[in-house]
XYZ file of N, CA and C in Angstrom:
852
model
N -20.934 24.255 -5.027
C -20.119 23.663 -3.960
C -19.497 22.370 -4.465
N -18.190 22.245 -4.272
C -17.507 21.032 -4.686
C -17.693 19.925 -3.660
N -17.294 18.715 -4.067
C -17.398 17.561 -3.188
C -16.073 17.305 -2.484
N -16.173 16.671 -1.315
C -14.971 16.327 -0.562
C -15.306 15.209 0.402
N -14.407 14.228 0.511
C -14.701 13.142 1.436
C -13.601 12.106 1.518
N -13.864 11.114 2.363
C -12.889 10.088 2.704
C -13.413 8.722 2.278
N -12.549 7.970 1.599
C -12.913 6.637 1.100
C -11.826 5.655 1.519
N -12.216 4.470 1.947
C -11.250 3.438 2.314
C -11.266 2.309 1.299
N -10.070 1.885 0.886
C -9.912 0.679 0.071
C -9.525 -0.456 1.003
N -10.292 -1.538 0.956
C -10.037 -2.650 1.869
C -10.172 -3.971 1.129
N -9.627 -5.015 1.710
C -9.671 -6.345 1.113
C -8.579 -7.198 1.715
N -8.567 -8.460 1.370
C -7.521 -9.309 1.934
C -6.175 -8.997 1.268
N -5.151 -9.644 1.741
C -3.803 -9.319 1.305
C -3.559 -9.709 -0.152
N -2.791 -8.867 -0.856
C -2.359 -9.143 -2.228
C -3.490 -9.241 -3.252
N -4.480 -8.357 -3.137
C -5.530 -8.319 -4.148
C -5.355 -7.131 -5.089
N -4.322 -6.307 -4.844
C -4.052 -5.182 -5.732
C -4.588 -3.855 -5.258
N -4.800 -3.700 -3.958
C -5.337 -2.441 -3.421
C -4.383 -1.272 -3.669
N -3.108 -1.497 -3.382
C -2.127 -0.414 -3.547
C -1.948 -0.052 -5.013
N -1.961 -1.059 -5.887
C -1.844 -0.787 -7.321
C -3.042 0.017 -7.808
N -4.224 -0.319 -7.321
C -5.428 0.430 -7.691
C -5.317 1.876 -7.227
N -4.863 2.086 -5.994
C -4.712 3.445 -5.482
C -3.738 4.246 -6.340
N -2.580 3.657 -6.630
C -1.576 4.360 -7.441
C -2.109 4.714 -8.820
N -2.863 3.805 -9.412
C -3.406 4.043 -10.754
C -4.421 5.174 -10.745
N -5.294 5.188 -9.754
C -6.315 6.233 -9.688
C -5.685 7.596 -9.415
N -4.730 7.633 -8.484
C -4.082 8.897 -8.144
C -3.206 9.385 -9.295
N -2.639 8.432 -10.048
C -1.772 8.806 -11.157
C -0.343 9.043 -10.731
N 0.011 8.575 -9.530
C 1.368 8.713 -9.029
C 1.613 7.597 -8.025
N 2.881 7.277 -7.792
C 3.197 6.207 -6.853
C 3.054 6.714 -5.430
N 1.960 6.323 -4.802
C 1.688 6.703 -3.424
C 2.068 5.564 -2.489
N 1.589 4.362 -2.809
C 1.828 3.192 -1.975
C 2.782 2.241 -2.687
N 3.647 1.585 -1.902
C 4.574 0.629 -2.491
C 3.834 -0.664 -2.818
N 4.353 -1.391 -3.799
C 3.712 -2.633 -4.227
C 4.765 -3.706 -4.416
N 4.506 -4.895 -3.865
C 5.355 -6.066 -4.103
C 4.453 -7.291 -4.116
N 4.962 -8.425 -4.599
C 4.133 -9.636 -4.604
C 3.955 -10.249 -3.222
N 4.616 -9.724 -2.204
C 4.598 -10.333 -0.880
C 3.433 -9.813 -0.038
N 2.816 -10.699 0.777
C 1.784 -10.231 1.710
C 2.390 -9.251 2.707
N 1.537 -8.459 3.322
C 1.916 -7.506 4.360
C 2.894 -6.440 3.864
N 2.856 -6.152 2.557
C 3.691 -5.061 2.058
C 3.214 -3.737 2.637
N 1.902 -3.494 2.592
C 1.340 -2.264 3.154
C 1.224 -2.408 4.663
N 1.851 -1.493 5.399
C 1.806 -1.541 6.856
C 1.034 -0.372 7.440
N 1.186 0.793 6.848
C 0.495 1.979 7.356
C -0.697 2.315 6.470
N -1.788 2.798 7.056
C -2.864 3.326 6.211
C -2.335 4.557 5.453
N -2.284 4.480 4.144
C -1.698 5.536 3.320
C -2.792 6.193 2.494
N -2.845 7.508 2.534
C -3.880 8.233 1.794
C -3.350 8.737 0.457
N -4.104 8.439 -0.591
C -3.871 9.041 -1.886
C -4.918 10.111 -2.109
N -4.509 11.254 -2.610
C -5.406 12.407 -2.721
C -5.669 12.720 -4.188
N -6.943 12.705 -4.577
C -7.338 13.021 -5.944
C -8.063 14.360 -5.948
N -7.492 15.333 -6.611
C -8.145 16.638 -6.753
C -8.603 16.799 -8.197
N -9.890 16.948 -8.377
C -10.501 17.066 -9.690
C -11.398 18.313 -9.717
N -11.866 18.735 -10.885
C -12.759 19.899 -10.934
C -13.994 19.741 -10.060
N -14.451 18.503 -9.891
C -15.661 18.295 -9.094
C -15.391 18.229 -7.597
N -14.119 18.177 -7.195
C -13.819 18.148 -5.771
C -12.570 17.346 -5.458
N -12.512 16.867 -4.220
C -11.330 16.131 -3.765
C -11.739 14.865 -3.010
N -11.114 13.751 -3.376
C -11.333 12.488 -2.685
C -10.034 12.068 -2.014
N -10.109 11.740 -0.744
C -8.965 11.210 -0.004
C -9.203 9.710 0.149
N -8.350 8.925 -0.500
C -8.541 7.481 -0.559
C -7.476 6.795 0.289
N -7.919 6.026 1.268
C -7.004 5.392 2.218
C -6.765 3.939 1.823
N -5.505 3.617 1.557
C -5.091 2.239 1.313
C -4.810 1.591 2.663
N -5.200 0.328 2.828
C -5.075 -0.332 4.123
C -4.271 -1.623 4.016
N -3.679 -2.058 5.135
C -3.023 -3.367 5.133
C -4.019 -4.473 4.798
N -3.539 -5.510 4.123
C -4.410 -6.616 3.746
C -4.893 -7.410 4.949
N -6.123 -7.896 4.852
C -6.702 -8.695 5.938
C -6.178 -10.122 5.824
N -5.531 -10.590 6.900
C -5.026 -11.958 6.939
C -5.731 -12.694 8.061
N -6.081 -13.950 7.805
C -6.908 -14.695 8.741
C -6.195 -14.961 10.065
N -4.940 -15.357 9.996
C -4.202 -15.704 11.205
C -3.434 -14.486 11.703
N -4.038 -13.792 12.653
C -3.421 -12.578 13.184
C -2.855 -12.847 14.573
N -1.904 -13.778 14.665
C -1.365 -14.179 15.969
C -0.103 -13.405 16.339
N 0.745 -13.108 15.355
C 1.968 -12.388 15.676
C 1.660 -10.904 15.853
N 2.512 -10.173 16.612
C 2.231 -8.761 16.906
C 2.108 -7.890 15.661
N 2.922 -8.138 14.636
C 2.856 -7.309 13.434
C 1.509 -7.469 12.742
N 1.075 -8.711 12.531
C -0.192 -8.952 11.844
C -1.364 -8.397 12.649
N -1.287 -8.508 13.972
C -2.341 -7.950 14.816
C -2.409 -6.426 14.671
N -1.230 -5.783 14.608
C -1.199 -4.329 14.452
C -1.773 -3.915 13.094
N -1.418 -4.664 12.037
C -1.922 -4.335 10.709
C -3.438 -4.501 10.644
N -3.952 -5.534 11.308
C -5.396 -5.748 11.329
C -6.095 -4.590 12.046
N -5.495 -4.106 13.114
C -6.104 -2.984 13.845
C -6.093 -1.716 12.993
N -5.024 -1.511 12.201
C -4.983 -0.363 11.297
C -6.120 -0.431 10.281
N -6.333 -1.630 9.731
C -7.384 -1.793 8.728
C -8.761 -1.491 9.327
N -9.003 -1.964 10.534
C -10.284 -1.724 11.193
C -10.486 -0.238 11.484
N -9.435 0.408 11.974
C -9.540 1.834 12.314
C -9.807 2.693 11.080
N -9.318 2.260 9.920
C -9.477 3.055 8.702
C -10.918 3.096 8.203
N -11.773 2.253 8.766
C -13.172 2.210 8.349
C -14.048 3.196 9.123
N -13.470 3.837 10.120
C -14.246 4.781 10.930
C -14.357 6.139 10.233
N -15.552 6.667 10.171
C -15.763 8.014 9.666
C -15.599 8.191 8.169
N -15.727 7.102 7.402
C -15.558 7.215 5.948
C -16.893 7.522 5.279
N -16.811 8.009 4.042
C -18.018 8.294 3.260
C -18.379 7.153 2.318
N -17.399 6.272 2.032
C -17.654 5.144 1.142
C -16.532 4.124 1.316
N -16.816 2.893 0.890
C -15.848 1.797 1.000
C -15.685 1.141 -0.361
N -14.431 0.942 -0.764
C -14.118 0.200 -1.988
C -13.504 -1.134 -1.561
N -14.198 -2.212 -1.883
C -13.755 -3.547 -1.470
C -13.186 -4.276 -2.692
N -11.904 -4.650 -2.614
C -11.193 -5.219 -3.764
C -10.996 -6.715 -3.576
N -11.240 -7.471 -4.655
C -11.065 -8.926 -4.610
C -10.210 -9.392 -5.787
N -9.661 -10.580 -5.632
C -8.788 -11.192 -6.634
C -9.435 -12.475 -7.140
N -9.959 -12.495 -8.376
C -10.669 -13.663 -8.885
C -9.765 -14.821 -9.293
N -8.442 -14.659 -9.139
C -7.545 -15.788 -9.431
C -7.419 -16.700 -8.221
N -8.006 -16.297 -7.095
C -7.946 -17.086 -5.859
C -9.352 -17.389 -5.364
N -9.509 -18.551 -4.751
C -10.804 -18.939 -4.195
C -11.184 -18.012 -3.039
N -12.489 -17.940 -2.741
C -12.937 -17.042 -1.685
C -12.315 -17.412 -0.339
N -12.666 -18.544 0.210
C -12.050 -19.031 1.441
C -12.433 -18.255 2.687
N -11.925 -18.720 3.835
C -12.255 -18.128 5.128
C -11.686 -16.715 5.273
N -10.527 -16.466 4.656
C -9.913 -15.146 4.773
C -10.781 -14.080 4.121
N -11.355 -14.405 2.956
C -12.251 -13.468 2.280
C -13.492 -13.212 3.123
N -14.011 -14.265 3.732
C -15.203 -14.114 4.569
C -14.920 -13.210 5.762
N -13.714 -13.346 6.329
C -13.347 -12.497 7.452
C -13.262 -11.035 7.021
N -12.669 -10.810 5.849
C -12.539 -9.442 5.348
C -13.912 -8.826 5.083
N -14.810 -9.601 4.488
C -16.143 -9.084 4.194
C -16.933 -8.802 5.470
N -16.688 -9.613 6.485
C -17.410 -9.426 7.740
C -17.097 -8.077 8.375
N -15.877 -7.568 8.102
C -15.461 -6.292 8.678
C -16.292 -5.126 8.167
N -16.859 -5.248 6.983
C -17.597 -4.118 6.404
C -19.110 -4.332 6.414
N -19.559 -5.463 6.958
C -20.997 -5.767 6.961
C -21.827 -4.685 7.641
N -21.367 -4.223 8.793
C -22.180 -3.307 9.600
C -21.982 -1.846 9.219
N -21.145 -1.583 8.240
C -20.881 -0.194 7.860
C -22.014 0.314 6.961
N -22.710 1.331 7.429
C -23.869 1.855 6.699
C -23.431 2.994 5.772
N -22.573 2.668 4.845
C -22.079 3.606 3.844
C -22.066 2.912 2.486
N -22.061 3.663 1.391
C -22.014 3.033 0.068
C -20.761 2.154 -0.073
N -20.958 0.997 -0.690
C -19.860 0.042 -0.850
C -19.780 -0.400 -2.305
N -18.573 -0.380 -2.819
C -18.321 -0.798 -4.194
C -17.480 -2.058 -4.191
N -17.940 -3.088 -4.899
C -17.150 -4.308 -5.101
C -16.312 -4.127 -6.352
N -14.990 -4.240 -6.205
C -14.078 -4.125 -7.334
C -13.430 -5.481 -7.572
N -13.758 -6.098 -8.687
C -13.129 -7.363 -9.074
C -11.910 -7.008 -9.912
N -10.732 -7.211 -9.336
C -9.473 -6.801 -9.954
C -8.873 -7.953 -10.772
N -7.830 -7.647 -11.507
C -7.023 -8.645 -12.240
C -7.802 -9.376 -13.321
N -8.748 -8.687 -13.959
C -9.543 -9.370 -14.978
C -8.719 -9.687 -16.222
N -7.514 -9.089 -16.330
C -6.655 -9.392 -17.470
C -5.809 -10.637 -17.239
N -5.854 -11.200 -16.039
C -5.108 -12.420 -15.726
C -5.882 -13.625 -16.249
N -5.193 -14.508 -16.950
C -5.871 -15.667 -17.542
C -6.492 -16.584 -16.497
N -5.983 -16.515 -15.260
C -6.533 -17.357 -14.197
C -7.769 -16.759 -13.538
N -8.150 -15.546 -13.956
C -9.313 -14.896 -13.353
C -10.588 -15.692 -13.594
N -10.634 -16.387 -14.714
C -11.860 -17.144 -15.020
C -12.104 -18.288 -14.026
N -11.086 -18.647 -13.266
C -11.238 -19.768 -12.332
C -12.295 -19.500 -11.271
N -12.341 -18.259 -10.772
C -13.238 -17.968 -9.650
C -14.087 -16.721 -9.839
N -14.001 -16.084 -11.003
C -14.664 -14.788 -11.150
C -16.173 -14.859 -10.948
N -16.792 -15.958 -11.348
C -18.240 -16.072 -11.179
C -18.637 -16.115 -9.708
N -17.782 -16.682 -8.865
C -18.060 -16.707 -7.427
C -18.069 -15.289 -6.865
N -17.147 -14.464 -7.356
C -17.086 -13.082 -6.876
C -18.220 -12.248 -7.451
N -18.622 -12.539 -8.684
C -19.771 -11.826 -9.247
C -21.027 -12.096 -8.438
N -21.113 -13.260 -7.839
C -22.278 -13.600 -7.022
C -22.364 -12.757 -5.755
N -21.270 -12.092 -5.398
C -21.267 -11.253 -4.196
C -21.856 -9.866 -4.439
N -22.110 -9.528 -5.693
C -22.454 -8.141 -6.026
C -23.722 -7.649 -5.347
N -24.652 -8.557 -5.025
C -25.888 -8.127 -4.368
C -25.648 -7.626 -2.948
N -24.488 -7.900 -2.386
C -24.159 -7.422 -1.046
C -23.533 -6.023 -1.083
N -23.398 -5.461 -2.290
C -22.780 -4.151 -2.470
C -23.730 -3.227 -3.219
N -23.452 -1.955 -3.177
C -24.275 -0.975 -3.875
C -24.004 -0.981 -5.377
N -22.788 -1.388 -5.746
C -22.432 -1.476 -7.158
C -21.186 -2.331 -7.277
N -20.851 -2.700 -8.498
C -19.604 -3.443 -8.685
C -19.030 -3.115 -10.050
N -17.693 -3.311 -10.164
C -17.011 -3.049 -11.421
C -15.846 -4.028 -11.537
N -15.550 -4.418 -12.765
C -14.424 -5.320 -13.028
C -13.303 -4.520 -13.670
N -12.099 -4.598 -13.076
C -11.001 -3.739 -13.510
C -9.695 -4.514 -13.625
N -8.744 -3.856 -14.252
C -7.336 -4.251 -14.163
C -6.593 -3.039 -13.618
N -6.242 -3.098 -12.330
C -5.526 -1.980 -11.716
C -4.161 -1.804 -12.356
N -3.586 -2.900 -12.832
C -2.250 -2.852 -13.412
C -2.228 -2.089 -14.731
N -3.238 -2.308 -15.576
C -3.283 -1.637 -16.881
C -4.150 -0.389 -16.873
N -4.959 -0.226 -15.822
C -5.842 0.932 -15.740
C -7.212 0.711 -16.343
N -7.472 -0.489 -16.850
C -8.766 -0.758 -17.479
C -9.901 -0.608 -16.474
N -10.849 0.263 -16.796
C -12.072 0.516 -16.022
C -11.823 1.182 -14.670
N -10.590 1.576 -14.376
C -10.366 2.252 -13.092
C -11.021 3.632 -13.062
N -11.279 4.206 -14.242
C -11.998 5.477 -14.283
C -13.415 5.329 -13.738
N -13.982 4.125 -13.876
C -15.327 3.872 -13.347
C -15.308 3.877 -11.818
N -14.202 3.393 -11.240
C -14.057 3.418 -9.785
C -13.991 4.866 -9.297
N -13.188 5.670 -9.975
C -13.071 7.083 -9.597
C -14.417 7.796 -9.718
N -15.134 7.531 -10.800
C -16.437 8.174 -10.999
C -17.402 7.794 -9.886
N -17.411 6.515 -9.520
C -18.292 6.046 -8.448
C -17.939 6.730 -7.135
N -16.651 6.843 -6.859
C -16.204 7.479 -5.614
C -16.745 8.899 -5.514
N -16.582 9.693 -6.563
C -17.028 11.084 -6.507
C -18.553 11.180 -6.427
N -19.256 10.206 -6.987
C -20.717 10.204 -6.888
C -21.185 10.038 -5.442
N -20.359 9.407 -4.595
C -20.768 9.129 -3.217
C -20.403 10.247 -2.250
N -19.505 11.137 -2.643
C -18.979 12.112 -1.699
C -19.969 13.240 -1.418
N -19.995 13.720 -0.188
C -20.846 14.861 0.153
C -20.182 16.171 -0.286
N -20.938 17.240 -0.279
C -20.364 18.554 -0.568
C -19.456 18.971 0.584
N -18.386 19.650 0.242
C -17.472 20.093 1.289
C -16.212 20.696 0.719
N -15.446 21.323 1.598
C -14.186 21.942 1.209
C -13.090 20.889 1.157
N -12.078 21.073 0.295
C -10.979 20.107 0.211
C -10.218 20.006 1.533
N -9.716 18.822 1.816
C -8.986 18.582 3.052
C -7.494 18.865 2.906
N -7.021 18.857 1.663
C -5.598 19.061 1.389
C -5.436 20.054 0.239
N -4.260 20.678 0.125
C -3.992 21.529 -1.042
C -4.083 20.720 -2.333
N -4.464 21.359 -3.423
C -4.684 20.652 -4.688
C -3.430 19.961 -5.215
N -2.248 20.509 -4.916
C -1.013 19.933 -5.451
C -0.563 18.697 -4.684
N -1.139 18.434 -3.515
C -0.686 17.321 -2.679
C -1.365 16.033 -3.123
N -0.576 14.946 -3.244
C -1.164 13.686 -3.701
C -1.057 12.565 -2.673
N -0.480 12.833 -1.495
C -0.448 11.842 -0.429
C -0.340 12.550 0.913
N -0.722 11.838 1.976
C -0.604 12.396 3.322
C 0.763 12.118 3.936
N 1.595 11.335 3.257
C 2.889 10.948 3.809
C 3.885 12.098 3.729
N 4.707 12.212 4.749
C 5.824 13.144 4.683
C 6.870 12.594 3.724
N 7.805 13.443 3.289
C 8.876 12.984 2.402
C 9.684 11.865 3.040
N 9.927 11.996 4.363
C 10.715 10.981 5.067
C 9.996 9.638 5.091
N 8.698 9.666 5.377
C 7.935 8.411 5.448
C 7.817 7.775 4.077
N 7.554 8.588 3.054
C 7.437 8.041 1.693
C 8.754 7.411 1.247
N 9.867 8.063 1.544
C 11.167 7.531 1.151
C 11.497 6.258 1.922
N 11.123 6.216 3.207
C 11.321 5.000 3.992
C 10.522 3.843 3.400
N 9.307 4.135 2.951
C 8.489 3.112 2.315
C 9.134 2.619 1.011
N 9.696 3.537 0.248
C 10.346 3.165 -1.008
C 11.539 2.246 -0.749
N 12.329 2.556 0.259
C 13.463 1.698 0.610
C 12.963 0.326 1.044
N 11.886 0.304 1.824
C 11.341 -0.984 2.275
C 10.816 -1.803 1.099
N 10.243 -1.142 0.107
C 9.800 -1.854 -1.094
C 10.966 -2.571 -1.759
N 12.090 -1.887 -1.902
C 13.252 -2.502 -2.548
C 13.809 -3.643 -1.709
N 13.701 -3.525 -0.381
C 14.086 -4.627 0.493
C 13.206 -5.846 0.237
N 11.901 -5.614 0.181
C 10.959 -6.712 -0.057
C 11.247 -7.401 -1.391
N 11.533 -6.604 -2.403
C 11.740 -7.169 -3.737
C 13.044 -7.960 -3.823
N 14.038 -7.575 -3.037
C 15.328 -8.252 -3.120
C 15.419 -9.458 -2.192
N 14.845 -9.364 -0.998
C 14.976 -10.415 -0.006
C 13.864 -11.437 -0.147
N 14.139 -12.625 0.360
C 13.174 -13.707 0.209
C 12.694 -14.208 1.564
N 11.645 -15.022 1.505
C 11.093 -15.717 2.668
C 10.759 -14.743 3.787
N 11.205 -15.045 5.033
C 10.714 -14.275 6.173
C 11.481 -12.985 6.420
N 12.621 -12.790 5.782
C 13.487 -11.657 6.116
C 12.798 -10.302 5.981
N 12.036 -10.017 4.911
C 11.418 -8.678 4.805
C 10.528 -8.325 5.984
N 9.874 -9.316 6.567
C 8.923 -9.029 7.636
C 9.614 -8.696 8.949
N 10.920 -8.922 9.021
C 11.678 -8.569 10.219
C 12.237 -7.162 10.125
N 11.935 -6.439 9.058
C 12.597 -5.160 8.814
C 11.674 -3.957 8.961
N 12.296 -2.839 9.306
C 11.623 -1.551 9.420
C 12.632 -0.497 8.978
N 12.177 0.556 8.314
C 13.090 1.572 7.786
C 12.742 2.935 8.357
N 13.765 3.669 8.763
C 13.596 5.059 9.200
C 14.565 5.946 8.440
N 14.059 7.040 7.890
C 14.905 8.029 7.221
C 15.307 9.079 8.252
N 16.595 9.230 8.452
C 17.113 10.139 9.470
C 17.371 11.543 8.935
N 17.700 11.646 7.652
C 18.039 12.955 7.094
C 17.811 12.976 5.592
N 17.271 14.091 5.105
C 17.203 14.405 3.674
C 17.762 15.813 3.535
N 18.952 15.930 2.980
C 19.642 17.228 2.959
C 20.122 17.574 1.556
N 19.704 18.716 1.015
C 20.286 19.192 -0.245
C 21.753 19.563 -0.024
N 22.630 18.976 -0.810
C 24.057 19.273 -0.688
C 24.508 20.255 -1.773
N 23.699 20.388 -2.792
C 23.934 21.367 -3.852
C 22.638 21.483 -4.635
N 22.656 22.248 -5.724
C 21.450 22.401 -6.532
C 21.010 21.093 -7.161
N 21.946 20.167 -7.340
C 21.644 18.930 -8.064
C 21.908 17.657 -7.263
N 22.273 17.760 -5.978
C 22.587 16.571 -5.182
C 21.827 16.608 -3.865
N 21.127 15.512 -3.573
C 20.399 15.381 -2.310
C 20.969 14.181 -1.549
N 21.346 14.428 -0.306
C 21.907 13.387 0.557
C 20.789 12.791 1.409
N 20.738 11.457 1.476
C 19.743 10.752 2.285
C 20.456 9.777 3.203
N 20.138 9.845 4.486
C 20.642 8.866 5.446
C 19.467 8.108 6.028
N 19.515 6.782 5.968
C 18.412 5.960 6.467
C 18.962 4.746 7.201
N 18.166 4.258 8.138
C 18.531 3.069 8.910
C 17.519 1.964 8.644
N 18.039 0.793 8.321
C 17.211 -0.402 8.171
C 17.331 -1.203 9.459
N 16.220 -1.375 10.154
C 16.214 -2.139 11.392
C 15.736 -3.563 11.120
N 16.405 -4.536 11.758
C 15.940 -5.913 11.722
C 15.892 -6.421 13.153
N 15.048 -7.402 13.422
C 14.838 -7.807 14.809
C 15.799 -8.892 15.289
N 16.722 -9.339 14.424
C 17.657 -10.390 14.819
C 19.005 -10.176 14.131
N 20.074 -10.372 14.880
C 21.418 -10.189 14.352
C 21.690 -11.102 13.159
N 21.046 -12.266 13.136
C 21.323 -13.226 12.059
C 20.820 -12.757 10.703
N 19.918 -11.766 10.681
C 19.387 -11.283 9.406
C 20.249 -10.186 8.779
N 21.102 -9.569 9.583
C 21.916 -8.471 9.057
C 22.766 -8.883 7.853
N 23.490 -10.039 7.924
C 24.287 -10.427 6.754
C 23.442 -10.662 5.508
N 22.206 -11.110 5.670
C 21.332 -11.345 4.519
C 20.969 -10.022 3.847
N 20.752 -8.990 4.665
C 20.389 -7.675 4.122
C 21.601 -7.008 3.485
N 22.738 -7.070 4.186
C 23.949 -6.399 3.704
C 24.517 -7.097 2.472
N 24.455 -8.433 2.475
C 24.976 -9.189 1.336
C 26.479 -9.354 1.384
N 26.975 -10.262 0.572
C 28.410 -10.528 0.542
C 29.160 -9.304 0.015
N 30.119 -8.847 0.819
C 30.888 -7.680 0.425
C 30.060 -6.415 0.316
N 28.898 -6.389 0.988
C 28.024 -5.218 0.940
C 27.229 -5.090 -0.344
N 27.220 -6.161 -1.162
C 26.559 -6.081 -2.457
C 25.043 -5.910 -2.332
N 24.456 -6.560 -1.325
C 23.007 -6.476 -1.161
C 22.529 -5.070 -0.859
N 23.157 -4.433 0.126
C 22.742 -3.087 0.494
C 23.054 -2.105 -0.620
N 24.107 -2.381 -1.372
C 24.455 -1.534 -2.510
C 23.377 -1.602 -3.587
N 22.891 -2.816 -3.868
C 21.850 -2.981 -4.886
C 20.540 -2.321 -4.453
N 20.224 -2.419 -3.158
C 19.011 -1.772 -2.655
C 19.112 -0.260 -2.830
N 20.259 0.301 -2.447
C 20.463 1.742 -2.598
C 20.405 2.196 -4.037
N 20.996 1.413 -4.931
C 20.993 1.765 -6.342
C 19.582 1.745 -6.919
N 18.798 0.753 -6.508
C 17.422 0.646 -6.985
C 16.583 1.842 -6.527
N 16.798 2.258 -5.276
C 16.085 3.432 -4.764
C 16.515 4.685 -5.523
N 17.820 4.848 -5.734
C 18.327 6.021 -6.465
C 17.759 6.087 -7.869
N 17.748 4.943 -8.548
C 17.237 4.914 -9.920
C 15.805 5.427 -9.991
N 14.979 5.010 -9.035
C 13.574 5.434 -9.059
C 13.430 6.906 -8.718
N 14.183 7.375 -7.731
C 14.115 8.777 -7.349
C 14.586 9.689 -8.477
N 15.691 9.320 -9.110
C 16.247 10.171 -10.161
C 15.413 10.142 -11.433
N 14.602 9.076 -11.595
C 13.743 8.991 -12.773
C 12.583 9.979 -12.704
N 12.237 10.407 -11.483
C 11.095 11.319 -11.324
C 11.516 12.705 -10.860
N 12.819 12.976 -10.851
C 13.284 14.294 -10.432
C 14.489 14.709 -11.259
N 14.875 15.967 -11.126
C 16.040 16.481 -11.839
C 17.308 16.419 -10.997
N 17.206 15.801 -9.812
C 18.334 15.784 -8.887
C 19.030 14.427 -8.882
N 20.254 14.438 -8.386
C 20.998 13.220 -8.108
C 20.892 12.932 -6.612
N 20.896 11.663 -6.257
C 20.763 11.279 -4.854
C 21.971 10.472 -4.404
N 22.412 10.755 -3.173
C 23.429 9.945 -2.524
C 22.790 9.319 -1.296
N 22.686 7.988 -1.272
C 22.035 7.287 -0.172
C 23.068 6.620 0.719
N 22.943 6.873 2.008
C 23.757 6.195 3.009
C 22.822 5.323 3.834
N 22.944 4.017 3.694
C 22.051 3.076 4.361
C 22.806 2.296 5.431
N 22.311 2.336 6.657
C 22.871 1.559 7.763
C 21.910 0.429 8.109
N 22.457 -0.660 8.628
C 21.635 -1.796 9.076
C 21.907 -2.022 10.557
N 20.845 -1.969 11.360
C 20.984 -2.154 12.810
C 19.990 -3.198 13.311
N 20.312 -3.775 14.445
C 19.435 -4.759 15.071
C 18.667 -4.112 16.216
N 17.359 -4.307 16.199
C 16.505 -3.813 17.284
C 15.323 -4.767 17.416
N 15.339 -5.637 18.428
C 14.240 -6.604 18.589
C 12.890 -5.947 18.821
N 12.894 -4.668 19.168
C 11.642 -3.988 19.518
C 11.244 -2.946 18.477
N 11.662 -3.132 17.208
C 11.372 -2.113 16.191
C 9.882 -1.937 15.917
N 9.074 -2.960 16.263
C 7.645 -2.854 15.986
C 7.066 -1.594 16.632
N 7.596 -1.233 17.795
C 7.108 -0.041 18.474
C 7.444 1.245 17.770
N 8.375 1.201 16.811
C 8.809 2.416 16.123
C 7.760 2.934 15.133
N 6.872 2.056 14.627
C 5.917 2.550 13.635
C 4.488 2.503 14.146
N 4.341 2.326 15.458
C 3.006 2.360 16.031
C 2.541 3.807 16.207
């Protein structure tokens, strides 16, 4: 009998959870940017191996001040992702001090009676030595710990091995060829949002939401995509569109480049920018 189960990756914001998930799965499942709150939806990466299947859920980062509606929603997603799991992978960043935010994140998993792995990420960063010993001191609160570089893949195989060691016997939850729970539309919307985050600065990315309206093959080699970028204030539209439409053009080109690099097709992207003060309700 093969193994099958559900694992959650959790931790405060910007510790490399999404990068770790992508590295373990071996494909880009979750978007990654240097900005907090990049991950909004709990995204599952699916690993199918000879020994079984692990469904690994990436979660929004835990932020201490959850006063605005978006941050409150992301915190609720993170909490909900801990229900019914077989194991928890807790990721930390040794280039940053522990602080109150780390304590809040750890408190969320205290009462969970499941195996827990402490993953100390970014060990290849020269600043890791600043706080790594403080994080090593946390290992007694976990069933095991490992030091990795999610970016380079160093020791991430140990994380995968630990995950499969914790899983119960069971049938796979997804087909072997599937590597994420996201639909094509949702994954593409996330990719567009990643390019928005990377291009825009300060508060503008957090005012945005993306919906893919259509993905249509127009020929054997051309796929048409229509998507809408929503922002909550009219004043942000010019920042997204850019002078002479240059901003939205660069975002579309960046998305096309990535899509065409992993497929044999050409893509034509039509991106619209609209204002909707209530877009938060669109992804609940």
